[in-house]
Amino acid sequence: MATFFGEVVVAPSRAGLDEEEEAREETPEDREIRREIEKKREIDVLWSCAEQPLVCSRFIVAIGRNAAAFLSSFILDSVCWEVVGVVKLWNEWCRTSSTTNVLPTDSFCLFYRLISDPTVLLCQCSCYVAEDQQFQWLEKVFGSMEKKGLQVTILSTCPVADYKTQESTLTLVSPFLKALKTKEFQEQVCCPLLEQPNIVRDLPAA
């Protein structure tokens, strides 16, 4: 703290400390803690159906609370679906049960199968999947499925304030629907395509 006006005070600096911290060797305790955290952050996908890989023609994934609520209100609100699987994960924002039951009641990520057509699957994922868990989620979920001829549809939402457009977001009719598609998708898109420079983030992007 300066003792008079105009005094030059040298602020404390952490320059060089990061390099010193990186140079410090990892202790056995540090390694054990890191291994335990990595093990705890592993994702488990449990299926009630025995056949593996699952024969699947259409896979609809709703990611986020709004998209999951849309599925609940307009698609799952009937007796046409049965729960066939669950994703168990642990991170800063999501804690699923540690039980080995295939369908824990407190799960935030459930898989449903259409009873009249078992090749149609839904995934209702209302939990947060951390950045370091996204590839693992994809690898384990899609690793359980037959991918030949599989059509995947992702439903997700984002705040209107994040939408980039030349017109004022105050005049936009909200909510509105936009789409992205791969070049392999040849069917008619049900809504306008998402304009550049808008992007999709996190698990939907993965």
mmCIF file of C-alpha atoms in Angstrom, residues 57-169:
data_model
loop_
_atom_site.group_PDB
_atom_site.id
_atom_site.type_symbol
_atom_site.label_atom_id
_atom_site.label_comp_id
_atom_site.label_asym_id
_atom_site.label_seq_id
_atom_site.Cartn_x
_atom_site.Cartn_y
_atom_site.Cartn_z
ATOM 1 C CA SER A 57 -32.574 -47.247 -37.224
ATOM 2 C CA ARG A 58 -33.430 -43.918 -35.561
ATOM 3 C CA PHE A 59 -31.902 -42.440 -32.429
ATOM 4 C CA ILE A 60 -33.339 -39.198 -31.018
ATOM 5 C CA VAL A 61 -31.324 -37.484 -28.286
ATOM 6 C CA ALA A 62 -32.759 -34.626 -26.220
ATOM 7 C CA ILE A 63 -29.946 -32.798 -24.417
ATOM 8 C CA GLY A 64 -30.710 -30.284 -21.676
ATOM 9 C CA ARG A 65 -33.715 -29.677 -19.443
ATOM 10 C CA ASN A 66 -35.822 -27.876 -22.054
ATOM 11 C CA ALA A 67 -35.285 -30.494 -24.760
ATOM 12 C CA ALA A 68 -35.905 -33.313 -22.265
ATOM 13 C CA ALA A 69 -39.122 -31.603 -21.113
ATOM 14 C CA PHE A 70 -40.225 -31.313 -24.767
ATOM 15 C CA LEU A 71 -39.780 -35.078 -25.188
ATOM 16 C CA SER A 72 -41.710 -35.736 -21.986
ATOM 17 C CA SER A 73 -44.623 -33.503 -22.993
ATOM 18 C CA PHE A 74 -45.038 -34.333 -26.670
ATOM 19 C CA ILE A 75 -43.510 -37.759 -27.301
ATOM 20 C CA LEU A 76 -43.099 -39.809 -24.132
ATOM 21 C CA ASP A 77 -46.535 -38.928 -22.733
ATOM 22 C CA SER A 78 -47.984 -42.248 -23.851
ATOM 23 C CA VAL A 79 -47.652 -45.961 -23.126
ATOM 24 C CA CYS A 80 -45.817 -46.569 -26.415
ATOM 25 C CA TRP A 81 -42.341 -46.419 -24.854
ATOM 26 C CA GLU A 82 -40.367 -48.588 -22.451
ATOM 27 C CA VAL A 83 -37.212 -47.670 -20.531
ATOM 28 C CA VAL A 84 -34.313 -49.834 -21.713
ATOM 29 C CA GLY A 85 -31.176 -48.162 -20.383
ATOM 30 C CA VAL A 86 -29.495 -45.521 -18.295
ATOM 31 C CA VAL A 87 -26.285 -43.485 -18.185
ATOM 32 C CA LYS A 88 -24.668 -43.096 -14.779
ATOM 33 C CA LEU A 89 -22.194 -40.259 -14.342
ATOM 34 C CA TRP A 90 -20.640 -38.040 -11.691
ATOM 35 C CA ASN A 91 -19.252 -34.523 -12.073
ATOM 36 C CA GLU A 92 -19.462 -31.053 -10.546
ATOM 37 C CA TRP A 93 -23.146 -30.586 -11.462
ATOM 38 C CA CYS A 94 -24.521 -34.117 -11.680
ATOM 39 C CA ARG A 95 -24.677 -36.938 -9.151
ATOM 40 C CA THR A 96 -26.387 -40.165 -10.170
ATOM 41 C CA SER A 97 -26.881 -43.093 -7.874
ATOM 42 C CA SER A 98 -24.006 -45.446 -7.097
ATOM 43 C CA THR A 99 -26.380 -48.411 -7.194
ATOM 44 C CA THR A 100 -25.837 -51.136 -9.803
ATOM 45 C CA ASN A 101 -29.561 -51.259 -10.605
ATOM 46 C CA VAL A 102 -29.984 -50.953 -14.372
ATOM 47 C CA LEU A 103 -32.703 -48.311 -14.024
ATOM 48 C CA PRO A 104 -31.941 -46.095 -11.009
ATOM 49 C CA THR A 105 -34.874 -43.817 -10.276
ATOM 50 C CA ASP A 106 -32.646 -40.789 -9.748
ATOM 51 C CA SER A 107 -30.943 -40.999 -13.147
ATOM 52 C CA PHE A 108 -30.896 -37.910 -15.331
ATOM 53 C CA CYS A 109 -30.148 -39.762 -18.575
ATOM 54 C CA LEU A 110 -32.571 -42.475 -19.695
ATOM 55 C CA PHE A 111 -33.025 -44.470 -22.896
ATOM 56 C CA TYR A 112 -36.476 -45.400 -24.216
ATOM 57 C CA ARG A 113 -37.460 -47.878 -26.930
ATOM 58 C CA LEU A 114 -40.582 -47.638 -29.078
ATOM 59 C CA ILE A 115 -42.635 -50.744 -28.310
ATOM 60 C CA SER A 116 -44.181 -50.933 -31.775
ATOM 61 C CA ASP A 117 -40.755 -50.531 -33.454
ATOM 62 C CA PRO A 118 -37.824 -51.573 -31.204
ATOM 63 C CA THR A 119 -35.306 -50.061 -33.650
ATOM 64 C CA VAL A 120 -36.386 -46.532 -32.639
ATOM 65 C CA LEU A 121 -34.607 -45.247 -29.514
ATOM 66 C CA LEU A 122 -34.891 -42.023 -27.536
ATOM 67 C CA CYS A 123 -32.413 -40.590 -25.065
ATOM 68 C CA GLN A 124 -33.562 -38.044 -22.507
ATOM 69 C CA CYS A 125 -30.409 -36.402 -21.120
ATOM 70 C CA SER A 126 -31.266 -33.612 -18.699
ATOM 71 C CA CYS A 127 -27.952 -33.723 -16.818
ATOM 72 C CA TYR A 128 -24.709 -31.841 -17.395
ATOM 73 C CA VAL A 129 -22.035 -33.844 -19.195
ATOM 74 C CA ALA A 130 -18.639 -32.277 -18.476
ATOM 75 C CA GLU A 131 -16.212 -31.478 -21.276
ATOM 76 C CA ASP A 132 -13.838 -34.280 -20.297
ATOM 77 C CA GLN A 133 -16.751 -36.768 -20.248
ATOM 78 C CA GLN A 134 -18.332 -35.963 -23.618
ATOM 79 C CA PHE A 135 -16.162 -38.224 -25.793
ATOM 80 C CA GLN A 136 -16.560 -41.041 -23.269
ATOM 81 C CA TRP A 137 -20.362 -40.551 -23.314
ATOM 82 C CA LEU A 138 -20.422 -40.763 -27.120
ATOM 83 C CA GLU A 139 -18.041 -43.702 -27.257
ATOM 84 C CA LYS A 140 -20.014 -45.798 -24.764
ATOM 85 C CA VAL A 141 -23.513 -44.899 -25.977
ATOM 86 C CA PHE A 142 -22.825 -45.322 -29.700
ATOM 87 C CA GLY A 143 -20.511 -48.256 -29.033
ATOM 88 C CA SER A 144 -23.597 -50.186 -27.913
ATOM 89 C CA MET A 145 -25.431 -49.625 -31.209
ATOM 90 C CA GLU A 146 -25.314 -50.925 -34.745
ATOM 91 C CA LYS A 147 -24.366 -47.779 -36.668
ATOM 92 C CA LYS A 148 -25.044 -48.927 -40.244
ATOM 93 C CA GLY A 149 -28.081 -47.030 -41.560
ATOM 94 C CA LEU A 150 -28.494 -45.185 -38.255
ATOM 95 C CA GLN A 151 -30.124 -41.740 -38.367
ATOM 96 C CA VAL A 152 -29.380 -39.550 -35.341
ATOM 97 C CA THR A 153 -31.435 -36.491 -34.395
ATOM 98 C CA ILE A 154 -30.213 -34.130 -31.665
ATOM 99 C CA LEU A 155 -32.564 -31.743 -29.861
ATOM 100 C CA SER A 156 -31.016 -28.966 -27.770
ATOM 101 C CA THR A 157 -31.700 -25.374 -26.744
ATOM 102 C CA CYS A 158 -29.735 -22.205 -26.135
ATOM 103 C CA PRO A 159 -30.622 -18.710 -24.872
ATOM 104 C CA VAL A 160 -31.949 -16.235 -27.451
ATOM 105 C CA ALA A 161 -29.238 -13.818 -26.255
ATOM 106 C CA ASP A 162 -26.616 -16.200 -27.688
ATOM 107 C CA TYR A 163 -28.235 -16.168 -31.132
ATOM 108 C CA LYS A 164 -26.246 -14.057 -33.598
ATOM 109 C CA THR A 165 -28.318 -12.153 -36.148
ATOM 110 C CA GLN A 166 -28.368 -8.767 -37.859
ATOM 111 C CA GLU A 167 -31.871 -8.036 -36.623
ATOM 112 C CA SER A 168 -32.648 -7.206 -33.010
ATOM 113 C CA THR A 169 -33.265 -10.243 -30.836
#
